[in-house]
mmCIF file of C-alpha atoms in Angstrom:
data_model
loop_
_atom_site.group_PDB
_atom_site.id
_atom_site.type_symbol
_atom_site.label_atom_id
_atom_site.label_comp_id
_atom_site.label_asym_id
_atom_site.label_seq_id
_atom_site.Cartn_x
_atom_site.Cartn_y
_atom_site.Cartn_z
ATOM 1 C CA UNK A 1 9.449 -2.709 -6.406
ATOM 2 C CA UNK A 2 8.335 -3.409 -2.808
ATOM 3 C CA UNK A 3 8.487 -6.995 -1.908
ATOM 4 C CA UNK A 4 6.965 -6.851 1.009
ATOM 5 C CA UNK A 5 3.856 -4.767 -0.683
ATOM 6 C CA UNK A 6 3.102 -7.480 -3.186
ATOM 7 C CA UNK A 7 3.486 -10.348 -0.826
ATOM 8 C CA UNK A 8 0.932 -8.559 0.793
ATOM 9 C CA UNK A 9 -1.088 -8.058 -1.870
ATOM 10 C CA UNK A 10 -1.145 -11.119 -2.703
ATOM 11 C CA UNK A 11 -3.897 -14.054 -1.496
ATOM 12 C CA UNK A 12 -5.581 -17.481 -2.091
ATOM 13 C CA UNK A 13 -7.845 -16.504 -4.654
ATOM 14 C CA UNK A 14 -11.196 -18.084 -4.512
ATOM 15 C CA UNK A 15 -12.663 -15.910 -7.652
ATOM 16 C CA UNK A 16 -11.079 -15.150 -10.789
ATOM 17 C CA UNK A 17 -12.391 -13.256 -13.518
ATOM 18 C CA UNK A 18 -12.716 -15.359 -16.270
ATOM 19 C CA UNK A 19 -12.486 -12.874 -19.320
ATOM 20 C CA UNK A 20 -8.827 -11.665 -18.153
ATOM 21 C CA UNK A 21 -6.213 -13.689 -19.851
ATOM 22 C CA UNK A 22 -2.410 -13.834 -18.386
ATOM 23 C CA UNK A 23 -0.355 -12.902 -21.501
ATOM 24 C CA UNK A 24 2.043 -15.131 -23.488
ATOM 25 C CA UNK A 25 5.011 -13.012 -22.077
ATOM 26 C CA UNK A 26 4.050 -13.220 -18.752
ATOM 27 C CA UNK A 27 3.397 -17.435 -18.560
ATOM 28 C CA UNK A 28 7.007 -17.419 -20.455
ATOM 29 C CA UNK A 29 8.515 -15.649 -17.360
ATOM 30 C CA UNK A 30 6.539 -18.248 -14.628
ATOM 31 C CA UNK A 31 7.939 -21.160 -16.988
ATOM 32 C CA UNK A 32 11.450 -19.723 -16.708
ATOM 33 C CA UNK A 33 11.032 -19.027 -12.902
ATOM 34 C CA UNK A 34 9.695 -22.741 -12.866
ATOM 35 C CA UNK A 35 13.019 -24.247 -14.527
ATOM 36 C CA UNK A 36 15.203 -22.161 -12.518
ATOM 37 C CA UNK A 37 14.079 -23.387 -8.817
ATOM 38 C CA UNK A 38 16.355 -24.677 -6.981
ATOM 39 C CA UNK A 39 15.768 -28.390 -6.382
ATOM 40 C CA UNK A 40 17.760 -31.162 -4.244
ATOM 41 C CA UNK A 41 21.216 -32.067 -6.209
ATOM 42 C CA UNK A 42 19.978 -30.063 -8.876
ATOM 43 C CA UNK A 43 18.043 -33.028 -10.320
ATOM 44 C CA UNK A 44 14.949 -31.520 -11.355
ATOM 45 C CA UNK A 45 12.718 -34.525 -10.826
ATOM 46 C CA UNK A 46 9.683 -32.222 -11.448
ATOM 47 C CA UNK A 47 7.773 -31.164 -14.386
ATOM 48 C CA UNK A 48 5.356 -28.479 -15.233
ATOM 49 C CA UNK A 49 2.149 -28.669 -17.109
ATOM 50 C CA UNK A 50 0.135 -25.349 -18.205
ATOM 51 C CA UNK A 51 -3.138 -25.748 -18.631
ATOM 52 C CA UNK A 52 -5.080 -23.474 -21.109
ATOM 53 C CA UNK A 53 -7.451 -25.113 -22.488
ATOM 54 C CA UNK A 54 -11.003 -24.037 -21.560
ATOM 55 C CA UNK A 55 -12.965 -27.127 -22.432
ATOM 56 C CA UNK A 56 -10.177 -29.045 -20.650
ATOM 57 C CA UNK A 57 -10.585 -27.017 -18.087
ATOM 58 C CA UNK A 58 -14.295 -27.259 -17.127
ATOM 59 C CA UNK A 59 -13.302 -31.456 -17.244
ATOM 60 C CA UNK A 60 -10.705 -30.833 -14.509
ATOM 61 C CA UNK A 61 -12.829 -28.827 -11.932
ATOM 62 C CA UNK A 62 -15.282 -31.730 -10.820
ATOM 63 C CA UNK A 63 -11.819 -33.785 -10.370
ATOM 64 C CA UNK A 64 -10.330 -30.534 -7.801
ATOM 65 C CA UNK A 65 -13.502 -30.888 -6.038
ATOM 66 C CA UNK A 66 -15.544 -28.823 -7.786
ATOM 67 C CA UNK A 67 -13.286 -25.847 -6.656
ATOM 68 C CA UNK A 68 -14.738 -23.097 -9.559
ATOM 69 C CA UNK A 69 -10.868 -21.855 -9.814
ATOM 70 C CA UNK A 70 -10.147 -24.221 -11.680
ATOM 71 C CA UNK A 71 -12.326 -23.194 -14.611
ATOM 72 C CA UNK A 72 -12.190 -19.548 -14.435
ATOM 73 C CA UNK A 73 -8.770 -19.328 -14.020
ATOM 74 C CA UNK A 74 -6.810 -17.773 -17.057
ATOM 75 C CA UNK A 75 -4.185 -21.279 -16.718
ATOM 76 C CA UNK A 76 -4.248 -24.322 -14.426
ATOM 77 C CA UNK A 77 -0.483 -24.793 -13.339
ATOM 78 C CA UNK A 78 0.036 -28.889 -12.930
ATOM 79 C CA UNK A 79 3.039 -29.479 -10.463
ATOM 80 C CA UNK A 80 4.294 -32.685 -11.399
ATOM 81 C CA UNK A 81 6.641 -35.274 -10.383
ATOM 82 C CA UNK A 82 8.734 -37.853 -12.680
ATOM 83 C CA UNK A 83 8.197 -41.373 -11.812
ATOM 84 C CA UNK A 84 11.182 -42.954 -12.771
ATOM 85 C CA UNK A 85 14.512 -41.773 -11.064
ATOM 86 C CA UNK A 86 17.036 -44.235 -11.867
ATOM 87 C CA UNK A 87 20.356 -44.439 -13.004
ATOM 88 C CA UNK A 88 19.521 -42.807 -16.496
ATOM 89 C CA UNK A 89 17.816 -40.126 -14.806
ATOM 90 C CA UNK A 90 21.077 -38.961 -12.643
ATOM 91 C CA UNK A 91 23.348 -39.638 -15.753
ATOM 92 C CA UNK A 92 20.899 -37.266 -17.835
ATOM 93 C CA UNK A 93 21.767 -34.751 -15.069
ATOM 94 C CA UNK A 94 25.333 -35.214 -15.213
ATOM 95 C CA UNK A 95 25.633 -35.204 -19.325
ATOM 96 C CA UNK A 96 23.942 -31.596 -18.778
ATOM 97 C CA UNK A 97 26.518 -30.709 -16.516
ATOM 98 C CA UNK A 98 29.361 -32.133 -18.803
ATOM 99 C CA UNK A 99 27.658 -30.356 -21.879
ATOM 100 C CA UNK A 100 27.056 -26.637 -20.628
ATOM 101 C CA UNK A 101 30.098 -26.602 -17.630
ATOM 102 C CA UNK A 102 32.649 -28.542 -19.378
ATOM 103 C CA UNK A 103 33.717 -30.655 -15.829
ATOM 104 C CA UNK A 104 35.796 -33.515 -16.141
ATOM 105 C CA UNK A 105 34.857 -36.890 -15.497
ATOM 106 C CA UNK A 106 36.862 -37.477 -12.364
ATOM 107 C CA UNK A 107 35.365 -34.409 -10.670
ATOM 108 C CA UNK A 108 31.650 -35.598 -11.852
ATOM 109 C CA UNK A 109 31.949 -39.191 -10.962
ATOM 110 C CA UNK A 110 32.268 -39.662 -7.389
ATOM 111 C CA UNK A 111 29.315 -36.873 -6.665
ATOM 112 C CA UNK A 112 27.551 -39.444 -9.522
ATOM 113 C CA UNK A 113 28.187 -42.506 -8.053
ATOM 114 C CA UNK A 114 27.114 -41.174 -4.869
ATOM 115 C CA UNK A 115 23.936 -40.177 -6.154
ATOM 116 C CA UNK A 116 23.342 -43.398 -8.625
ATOM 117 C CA UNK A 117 24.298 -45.879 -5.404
ATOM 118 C CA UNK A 118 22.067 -43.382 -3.137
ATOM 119 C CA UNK A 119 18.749 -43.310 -5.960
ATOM 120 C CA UNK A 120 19.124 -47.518 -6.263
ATOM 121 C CA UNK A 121 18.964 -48.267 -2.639
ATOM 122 C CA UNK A 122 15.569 -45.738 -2.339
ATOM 123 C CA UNK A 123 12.242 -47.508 -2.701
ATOM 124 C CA UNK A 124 9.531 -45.756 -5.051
ATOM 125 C CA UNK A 125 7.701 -44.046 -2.019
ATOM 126 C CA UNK A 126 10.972 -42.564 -0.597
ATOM 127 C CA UNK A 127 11.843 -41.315 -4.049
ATOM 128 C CA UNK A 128 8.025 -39.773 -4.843
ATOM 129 C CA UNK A 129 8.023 -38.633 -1.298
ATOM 130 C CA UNK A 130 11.385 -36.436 -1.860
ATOM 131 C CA UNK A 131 10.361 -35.569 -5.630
ATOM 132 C CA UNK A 132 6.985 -34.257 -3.793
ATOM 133 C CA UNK A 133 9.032 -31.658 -1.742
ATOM 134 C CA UNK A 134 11.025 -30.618 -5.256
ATOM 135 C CA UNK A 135 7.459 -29.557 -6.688
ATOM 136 C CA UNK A 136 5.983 -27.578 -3.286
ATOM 137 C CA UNK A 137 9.378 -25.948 -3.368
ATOM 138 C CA UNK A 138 8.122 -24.962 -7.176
ATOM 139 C CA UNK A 139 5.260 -23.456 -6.143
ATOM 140 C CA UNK A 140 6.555 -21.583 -3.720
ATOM 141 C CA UNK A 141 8.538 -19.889 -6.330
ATOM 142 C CA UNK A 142 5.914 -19.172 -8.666
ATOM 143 C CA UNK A 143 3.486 -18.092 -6.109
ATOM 144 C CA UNK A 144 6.065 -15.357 -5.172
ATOM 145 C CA UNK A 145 6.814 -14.591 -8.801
ATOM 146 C CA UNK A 146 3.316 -14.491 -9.517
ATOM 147 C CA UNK A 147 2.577 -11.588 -6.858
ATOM 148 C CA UNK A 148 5.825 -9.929 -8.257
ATOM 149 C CA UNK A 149 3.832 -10.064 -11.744
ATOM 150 C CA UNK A 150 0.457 -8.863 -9.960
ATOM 151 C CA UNK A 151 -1.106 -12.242 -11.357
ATOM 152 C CA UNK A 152 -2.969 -13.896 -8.658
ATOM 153 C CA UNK A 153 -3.124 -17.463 -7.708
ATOM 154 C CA UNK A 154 -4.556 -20.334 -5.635
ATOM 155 C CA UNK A 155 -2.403 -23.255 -4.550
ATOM 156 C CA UNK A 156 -4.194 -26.494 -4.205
ATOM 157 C CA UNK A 157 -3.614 -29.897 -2.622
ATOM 158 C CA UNK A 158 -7.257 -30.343 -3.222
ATOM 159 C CA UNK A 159 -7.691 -32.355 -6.246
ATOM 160 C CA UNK A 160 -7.727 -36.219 -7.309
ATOM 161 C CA UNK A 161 -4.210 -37.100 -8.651
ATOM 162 C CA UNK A 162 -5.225 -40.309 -10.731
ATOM 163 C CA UNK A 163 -8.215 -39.028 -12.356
ATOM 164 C CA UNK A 164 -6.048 -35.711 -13.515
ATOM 165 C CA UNK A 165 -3.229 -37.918 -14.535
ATOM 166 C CA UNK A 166 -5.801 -39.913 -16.795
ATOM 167 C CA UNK A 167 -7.694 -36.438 -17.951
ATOM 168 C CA UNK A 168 -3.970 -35.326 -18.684
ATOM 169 C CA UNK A 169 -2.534 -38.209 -20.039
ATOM 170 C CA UNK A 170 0.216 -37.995 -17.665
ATOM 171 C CA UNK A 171 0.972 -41.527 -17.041
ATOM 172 C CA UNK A 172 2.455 -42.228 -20.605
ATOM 173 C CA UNK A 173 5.103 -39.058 -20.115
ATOM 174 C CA UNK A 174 5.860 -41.207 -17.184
ATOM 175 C CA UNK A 175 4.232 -38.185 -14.671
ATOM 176 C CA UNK A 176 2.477 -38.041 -11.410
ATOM 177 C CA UNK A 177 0.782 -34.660 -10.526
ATOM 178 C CA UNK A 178 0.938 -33.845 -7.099
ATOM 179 C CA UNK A 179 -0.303 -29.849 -6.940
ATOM 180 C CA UNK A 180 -2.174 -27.461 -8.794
ATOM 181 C CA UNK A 181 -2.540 -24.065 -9.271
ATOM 182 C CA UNK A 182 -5.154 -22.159 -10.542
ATOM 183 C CA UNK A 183 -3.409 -18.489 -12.090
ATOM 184 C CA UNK A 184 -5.604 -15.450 -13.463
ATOM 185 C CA UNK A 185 -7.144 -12.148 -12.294
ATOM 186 C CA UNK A 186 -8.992 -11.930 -9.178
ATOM 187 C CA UNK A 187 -12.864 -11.250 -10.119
ATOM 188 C CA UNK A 188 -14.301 -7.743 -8.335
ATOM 189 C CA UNK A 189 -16.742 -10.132 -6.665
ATOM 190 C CA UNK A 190 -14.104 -11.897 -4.617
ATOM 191 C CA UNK A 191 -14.537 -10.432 -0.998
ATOM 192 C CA UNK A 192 -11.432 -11.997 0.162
ATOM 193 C CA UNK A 193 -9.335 -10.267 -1.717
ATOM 194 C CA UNK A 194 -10.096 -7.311 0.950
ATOM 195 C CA UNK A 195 -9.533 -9.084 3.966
ATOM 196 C CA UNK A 196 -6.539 -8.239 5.986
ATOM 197 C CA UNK A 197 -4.008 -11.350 6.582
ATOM 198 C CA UNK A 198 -3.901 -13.227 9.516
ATOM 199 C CA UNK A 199 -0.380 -13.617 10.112
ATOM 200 C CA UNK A 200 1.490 -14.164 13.782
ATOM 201 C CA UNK A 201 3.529 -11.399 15.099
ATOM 202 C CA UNK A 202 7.127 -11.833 13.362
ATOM 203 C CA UNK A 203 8.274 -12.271 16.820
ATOM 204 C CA UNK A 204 6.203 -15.477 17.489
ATOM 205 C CA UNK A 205 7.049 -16.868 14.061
ATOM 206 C CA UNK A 206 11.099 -15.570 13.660
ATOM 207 C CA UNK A 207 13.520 -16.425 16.014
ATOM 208 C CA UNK A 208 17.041 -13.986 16.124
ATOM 209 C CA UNK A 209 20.027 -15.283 16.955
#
């Protein structure tokens, strides 16, 4: 396969077609992809929330704006972030390292103290401001796996946060939605999907050393 090609192919789409469906198999593999980005300390203070739903849908596109992505598109990926990150949060992470690695408690606890003293001393805003960065690092990732798929996409910080955490019912899971992303099959009718890219030159935008 030929990276480079896809990323190429690939664009913001502004059109999907509505009667193409990404398969079962396929929104398995961007769930996987989505659990397996990397994230700072390996917390994971992000979640994930797939949109199918039609009806739902249509509710959710005056709330992005009236962006019409949002309703075409085969699923409406929800990057979300966790709103509590305590001290029960980092022990979670540490029990999961315990439970599949096997590491002793004196090698887990200082990097767990560390982290415990380090999430305590963090107001709210710092903490949602650095779980933020966790979920565009997320859809970075599944934009790329999505052109590797040939599924197209639109990333969007265009939407209203509150009113898709209330349409959502995202508060009770004790989540904060931050980006979205419309996924599908761009429509015919979509002229930007045969518009070169307008990139720099690699050698205004990469520097060698």
């Amino acid at each position: 396969m030929d990276i480079i090609k896809q990323l190429e192919w690939r664009y913001a789409t502004k059109s999907f077609n509505s009667e193409k469906l990404v398969s079962d198999q396929d929104i398995n593999t961007l769930v996987e992809a989505f659990n397996l980005t990397a994230t700072s300390y390996g917390l994971q203070p992000i979640k994930l929330v797939v949109v199918k739903d039609k009806a739902l849908q249509e509710t959710l596109v005056p709330l992005a704006f009236n962006q019409k992505q949002v309703g075409e598109a085969s699923h409406v990926l929800v990057f979300c972030i966790k709103t509590v990150m305590d001290t029960a949060f980092v022990n979670a992470y540490f029990d999961r390292i315990k439970a599949i690695r096997n590491t002793p408690d004196d090698i887990l606890n200082p990097f767990k103290t560390f982290l415990i003293n380090d999430f305590n001393v963090k107001s709210q805003d710092e903490k949602e401001r650095w779980a933020t960065k966790q979920a565009y690092l997320a859809l970075g990732n599944l934009m790329t796996v999505c052109a590797l798929l040939k599924i197209d996409a639109c990333p969007m910080e265009g939407f209203m946060p509150k009113e898709f955490d209330e349409a959502l019912q995202l508060s009770p899971l004790g989540l904060q939605s931050v980006l979205i992303m419309p996924i599908g099959y761009r429509s015919e009718t979509d002229f930007m999907a045969a518009l070169k890219k307008v990139r720099q030159p690699i050698a205004d935008s990469v520097i060698m050393k």
